[in-house]
Short mmCIF file of N, CA and C in Angstrom, two decimals:
data_model
loop_
_atom_site.label_atom_id
_atom_site.label_comp_id
_atom_site.label_asym_id
_atom_site.label_seq_id
_atom_site.Cartn_x
_atom_site.Cartn_y
_atom_site.Cartn_z
N GLY A 144 69.58 128.62 153.86
CA GLY A 144 71.36 128.94 154.97
C GLY A 144 71.28 127.48 156.35
N LEU A 145 71.50 127.46 156.51
CA LEU A 145 72.05 126.46 157.82
C LEU A 145 71.27 126.57 158.60
N GLN A 146 70.19 125.29 158.95
CA GLN A 146 68.77 125.57 160.05
C GLN A 146 69.09 124.74 161.25
N LEU A 147 69.36 125.72 162.21
CA LEU A 147 70.07 124.79 163.29
C LEU A 147 69.30 124.77 163.97
N GLU A 148 68.24 123.78 164.34
CA GLU A 148 67.67 123.44 165.43
C GLU A 148 67.66 122.36 164.55
N LYS A 149 66.87 121.80 162.92
CA LYS A 149 67.31 120.85 162.05
C LYS A 149 68.66 120.23 162.47
N PHE A 150 69.41 120.89 162.40
CA PHE A 150 70.55 120.66 162.47
C PHE A 150 71.37 119.77 163.66
N ALA A 151 70.62 120.56 164.54
CA ALA A 151 71.14 120.22 165.72
C ALA A 151 70.70 118.95 166.44
N ALA A 152 69.24 119.25 165.79
CA ALA A 152 68.37 117.18 165.80
C ALA A 152 69.19 116.30 165.45
N CYS A 153 69.76 116.78 164.04
CA CYS A 153 70.35 115.89 163.19
C CYS A 153 71.89 114.86 163.79
N ARG A 154 72.43 115.77 164.26
CA ARG A 154 73.80 115.50 165.02
C ARG A 154 73.27 115.09 166.64
N LEU A 155 72.28 115.16 167.36
CA LEU A 155 72.12 114.50 168.70
C LEU A 155 71.73 112.67 168.18
N GLU A 156 70.80 112.98 166.98
CA GLU A 156 70.26 111.48 166.61
C GLU A 156 71.77 110.62 165.96
N PHE A 157 71.94 111.49 165.63
CA PHE A 157 73.13 110.33 164.10
C PHE A 157 74.37 110.50 164.69
N GLY A 158 74.70 111.84 165.80
CA GLY A 158 76.10 112.11 165.99
C GLY A 158 77.40 111.10 166.03
N SER A 159 76.57 109.87 167.05
CA SER A 159 77.24 108.27 168.05
C SER A 159 77.46 107.75 166.82
N SER A 160 76.06 107.20 165.78
CA SER A 160 76.86 106.38 164.64
C SER A 160 77.65 107.19 163.70
N VAL A 161 77.32 108.51 163.12
CA VAL A 161 79.21 108.92 162.79
C VAL A 161 80.53 108.95 163.31
N LYS A 162 80.54 109.36 164.58
CA LYS A 162 81.84 108.84 165.26
C LYS A 162 81.96 107.68 164.96
N ALA A 163 82.06 106.73 165.61
CA ALA A 163 82.15 105.50 165.19
C ALA A 163 81.98 105.47 163.77
N ASP A 164 81.71 105.06 162.63
CA ASP A 164 81.75 105.21 162.19
C ASP A 164 83.40 105.65 161.65
N VAL A 165 83.79 106.82 161.64
CA VAL A 165 84.72 107.53 161.36
C VAL A 165 85.93 106.85 162.25
N GLU A 166 85.96 106.30 163.13
CA GLU A 166 86.65 105.55 164.53
C GLU A 166 87.08 104.05 163.47
N ALA A 167 86.57 103.99 163.22
CA ALA A 167 86.44 102.18 162.45
C ALA A 167 87.13 102.54 160.82
N ALA A 168 86.46 103.75 160.79
CA ALA A 168 87.59 104.02 159.00
C ALA A 168 89.18 104.53 159.34
N ARG A 169 89.07 105.23 160.62
CA ARG A 169 90.48 105.37 160.77
C ARG A 169 91.38 103.97 161.54
N ALA A 170 90.39 103.24 161.82
CA ALA A 170 91.32 101.98 162.26
C ALA A 170 91.47 101.21 161.13
N LEU A 171 90.80 100.80 159.90
CA LEU A 171 91.37 100.83 158.81
C LEU A 171 92.01 101.08 157.76
N GLY A 172 92.93 102.92 158.27
CA GLY A 172 93.67 103.38 157.49
C GLY A 172 92.94 104.32 156.51
N VAL A 173 91.70 104.43 156.97
CA VAL A 173 90.96 104.96 155.87
C VAL A 173 91.25 106.58 156.32
N THR A 174 91.95 107.70 155.01
CA THR A 174 91.96 108.75 155.05
C THR A 174 91.43 109.34 154.39
N GLY A 175 90.10 108.97 153.42
CA GLY A 175 89.63 109.87 152.57
C GLY A 175 88.43 108.54 151.72
N THR A 176 87.98 109.85 151.64
CA THR A 176 86.63 109.15 149.99
C THR A 176 87.33 109.07 148.97
N PRO A 177 86.64 108.34 147.94
CA PRO A 177 85.90 107.34 148.26
C PRO A 177 86.46 106.29 148.45
N THR A 178 87.12 105.40 149.24
CA THR A 178 87.61 104.29 149.48
C THR A 178 86.87 102.93 149.10
N VAL A 179 87.05 101.69 148.40
CA VAL A 179 86.22 100.92 148.51
C VAL A 179 87.66 99.59 149.39
N PHE A 180 86.35 98.36 150.18
CA PHE A 180 87.39 97.46 149.72
C PHE A 180 86.39 96.22 149.21
N LEU A 181 87.00 95.35 148.58
CA LEU A 181 86.62 93.61 147.78
C LEU A 181 87.43 93.23 148.50
N GLY A 182 86.71 91.59 148.37
CA GLY A 182 87.18 90.84 149.54
C GLY A 182 86.21 89.65 149.22
N ARG A 183 86.54 88.95 150.40
CA ARG A 183 85.53 87.15 150.17
C ARG A 183 85.05 86.74 151.28
N ARG A 184 84.07 86.46 151.78
CA ARG A 184 83.19 85.88 153.02
C ARG A 184 83.92 84.78 153.27
N ASP A 185 84.40 84.84 154.74
CA ASP A 185 85.26 83.29 154.85
C ASP A 185 83.83 82.37 156.35
N PRO A 186 84.26 80.96 155.72
CA PRO A 186 83.55 80.52 156.16
C PRO A 186 82.64 81.09 158.04
N SER A 187 83.48 81.56 158.52
CA SER A 187 82.77 82.40 159.67
C SER A 187 81.65 84.00 159.44
N GLY A 188 82.10 83.86 158.14
CA GLY A 188 80.69 85.08 158.00
C GLY A 188 81.62 86.54 157.77
N SER A 189 83.07 86.50 158.08
CA SER A 189 83.70 88.00 158.24
C SER A 189 84.28 88.04 156.58
N VAL A 190 84.09 89.20 156.03
CA VAL A 190 84.86 89.65 155.23
C VAL A 190 86.22 89.32 155.21
N ARG A 191 86.62 88.61 154.38
CA ARG A 191 88.38 89.06 154.11
C ARG A 191 88.94 89.72 153.42
N VAL A 192 89.22 91.26 153.40
CA VAL A 192 89.79 92.14 152.21
C VAL A 192 90.78 91.54 151.09
N GLN A 193 90.80 91.92 150.61
CA GLN A 193 92.01 91.05 149.21
C GLN A 193 92.24 92.22 148.66
N ARG A 194 91.75 93.54 148.67
CA ARG A 194 91.87 94.67 147.17
C ARG A 194 90.80 95.97 148.25
N ARG A 195 92.16 96.80 147.92
CA ARG A 195 91.60 98.21 148.39
C ARG A 195 91.79 99.55 147.14
N LEU A 196 90.67 99.92 146.94
CA LEU A 196 90.79 100.90 146.16
C LEU A 196 90.61 102.87 146.43
N ASP A 197 91.12 103.32 146.22
CA ASP A 197 91.83 104.57 147.11
C ASP A 197 91.43 105.94 146.48
N GLY A 198 90.31 106.82 146.29
CA GLY A 198 90.07 107.94 145.38
C GLY A 198 88.88 107.48 144.30
N ALA A 199 88.62 108.23 144.03
CA ALA A 199 87.84 108.24 142.72
C ALA A 199 88.38 107.20 141.08
N ARG A 200 87.94 105.87 141.38
CA ARG A 200 88.35 105.63 139.78
C ARG A 200 87.30 104.89 139.01
N PRO A 201 87.85 104.64 137.88
CA PRO A 201 87.20 104.74 137.04
C PRO A 201 86.13 102.43 136.46
N LEU A 202 85.23 103.10 136.02
CA LEU A 202 84.98 101.58 136.19
C LEU A 202 85.07 100.62 135.93
N ALA A 203 86.35 100.87 134.51
CA ALA A 203 86.87 100.18 134.21
C ALA A 203 87.88 99.05 134.77
N GLU A 204 88.13 99.95 136.35
CA GLU A 204 89.24 99.29 137.02
C GLU A 204 88.41 99.02 137.76
N PHE A 205 87.38 98.92 138.63
CA PHE A 205 86.18 98.05 139.35
C PHE A 205 86.33 96.77 138.39
N GLN A 206 85.51 96.69 137.80
CA GLN A 206 85.50 96.10 137.01
C GLN A 206 86.92 94.83 136.64
N ARG A 207 87.82 95.45 136.65
CA ARG A 207 89.02 94.25 136.41
C ARG A 207 89.10 93.89 138.42
N ALA A 208 89.15 94.40 138.79
CA ALA A 208 89.57 94.47 140.61
C ALA A 208 88.49 93.06 140.71
N ILE A 209 87.29 93.17 140.68
CA ILE A 209 86.44 92.16 140.63
C ILE A 209 86.74 90.90 139.90
N ASP A 210 86.57 91.13 138.36
CA ASP A 210 86.91 90.00 137.77
C ASP A 210 87.95 89.06 138.11
N ALA A 211 89.31 89.94 138.92
CA ALA A 211 90.77 89.22 139.11
C ALA A 211 90.16 88.25 140.95
N LEU A 212 89.41 88.95 141.40
CA LEU A 212 88.95 88.41 142.84
C LEU A 212 87.75 87.08 141.94
N ILE A 213 87.25 86.90 141.13
CA ILE A 213 86.15 86.03 140.75
C ILE A 213 87.13 84.50 140.17
N ARG A 214 87.97 85.05 139.30
CA ARG A 214 89.20 84.22 138.92
C ARG A 214 89.69 83.37 140.10
N GLN A 215 89.88 84.14 140.90
CA GLN A 215 91.01 83.40 142.38
C GLN A 215 89.85 82.31 142.98
#
């Protein structure tokens, strides 16, 4: 069963980090997992998202999406 003391300690240690991740995901329109963003770094170091893959996808779909970005 669930070890309540360990769970509470984990929640205290990581709860704010998990909450921040959830809020960031919501801001990006993520409603489920997995969600993968593919893109390129711009000169400032930020990532410019060029493709988003939602849900479980076959490896071949990832390969096609990455190959298409490389060809650009």
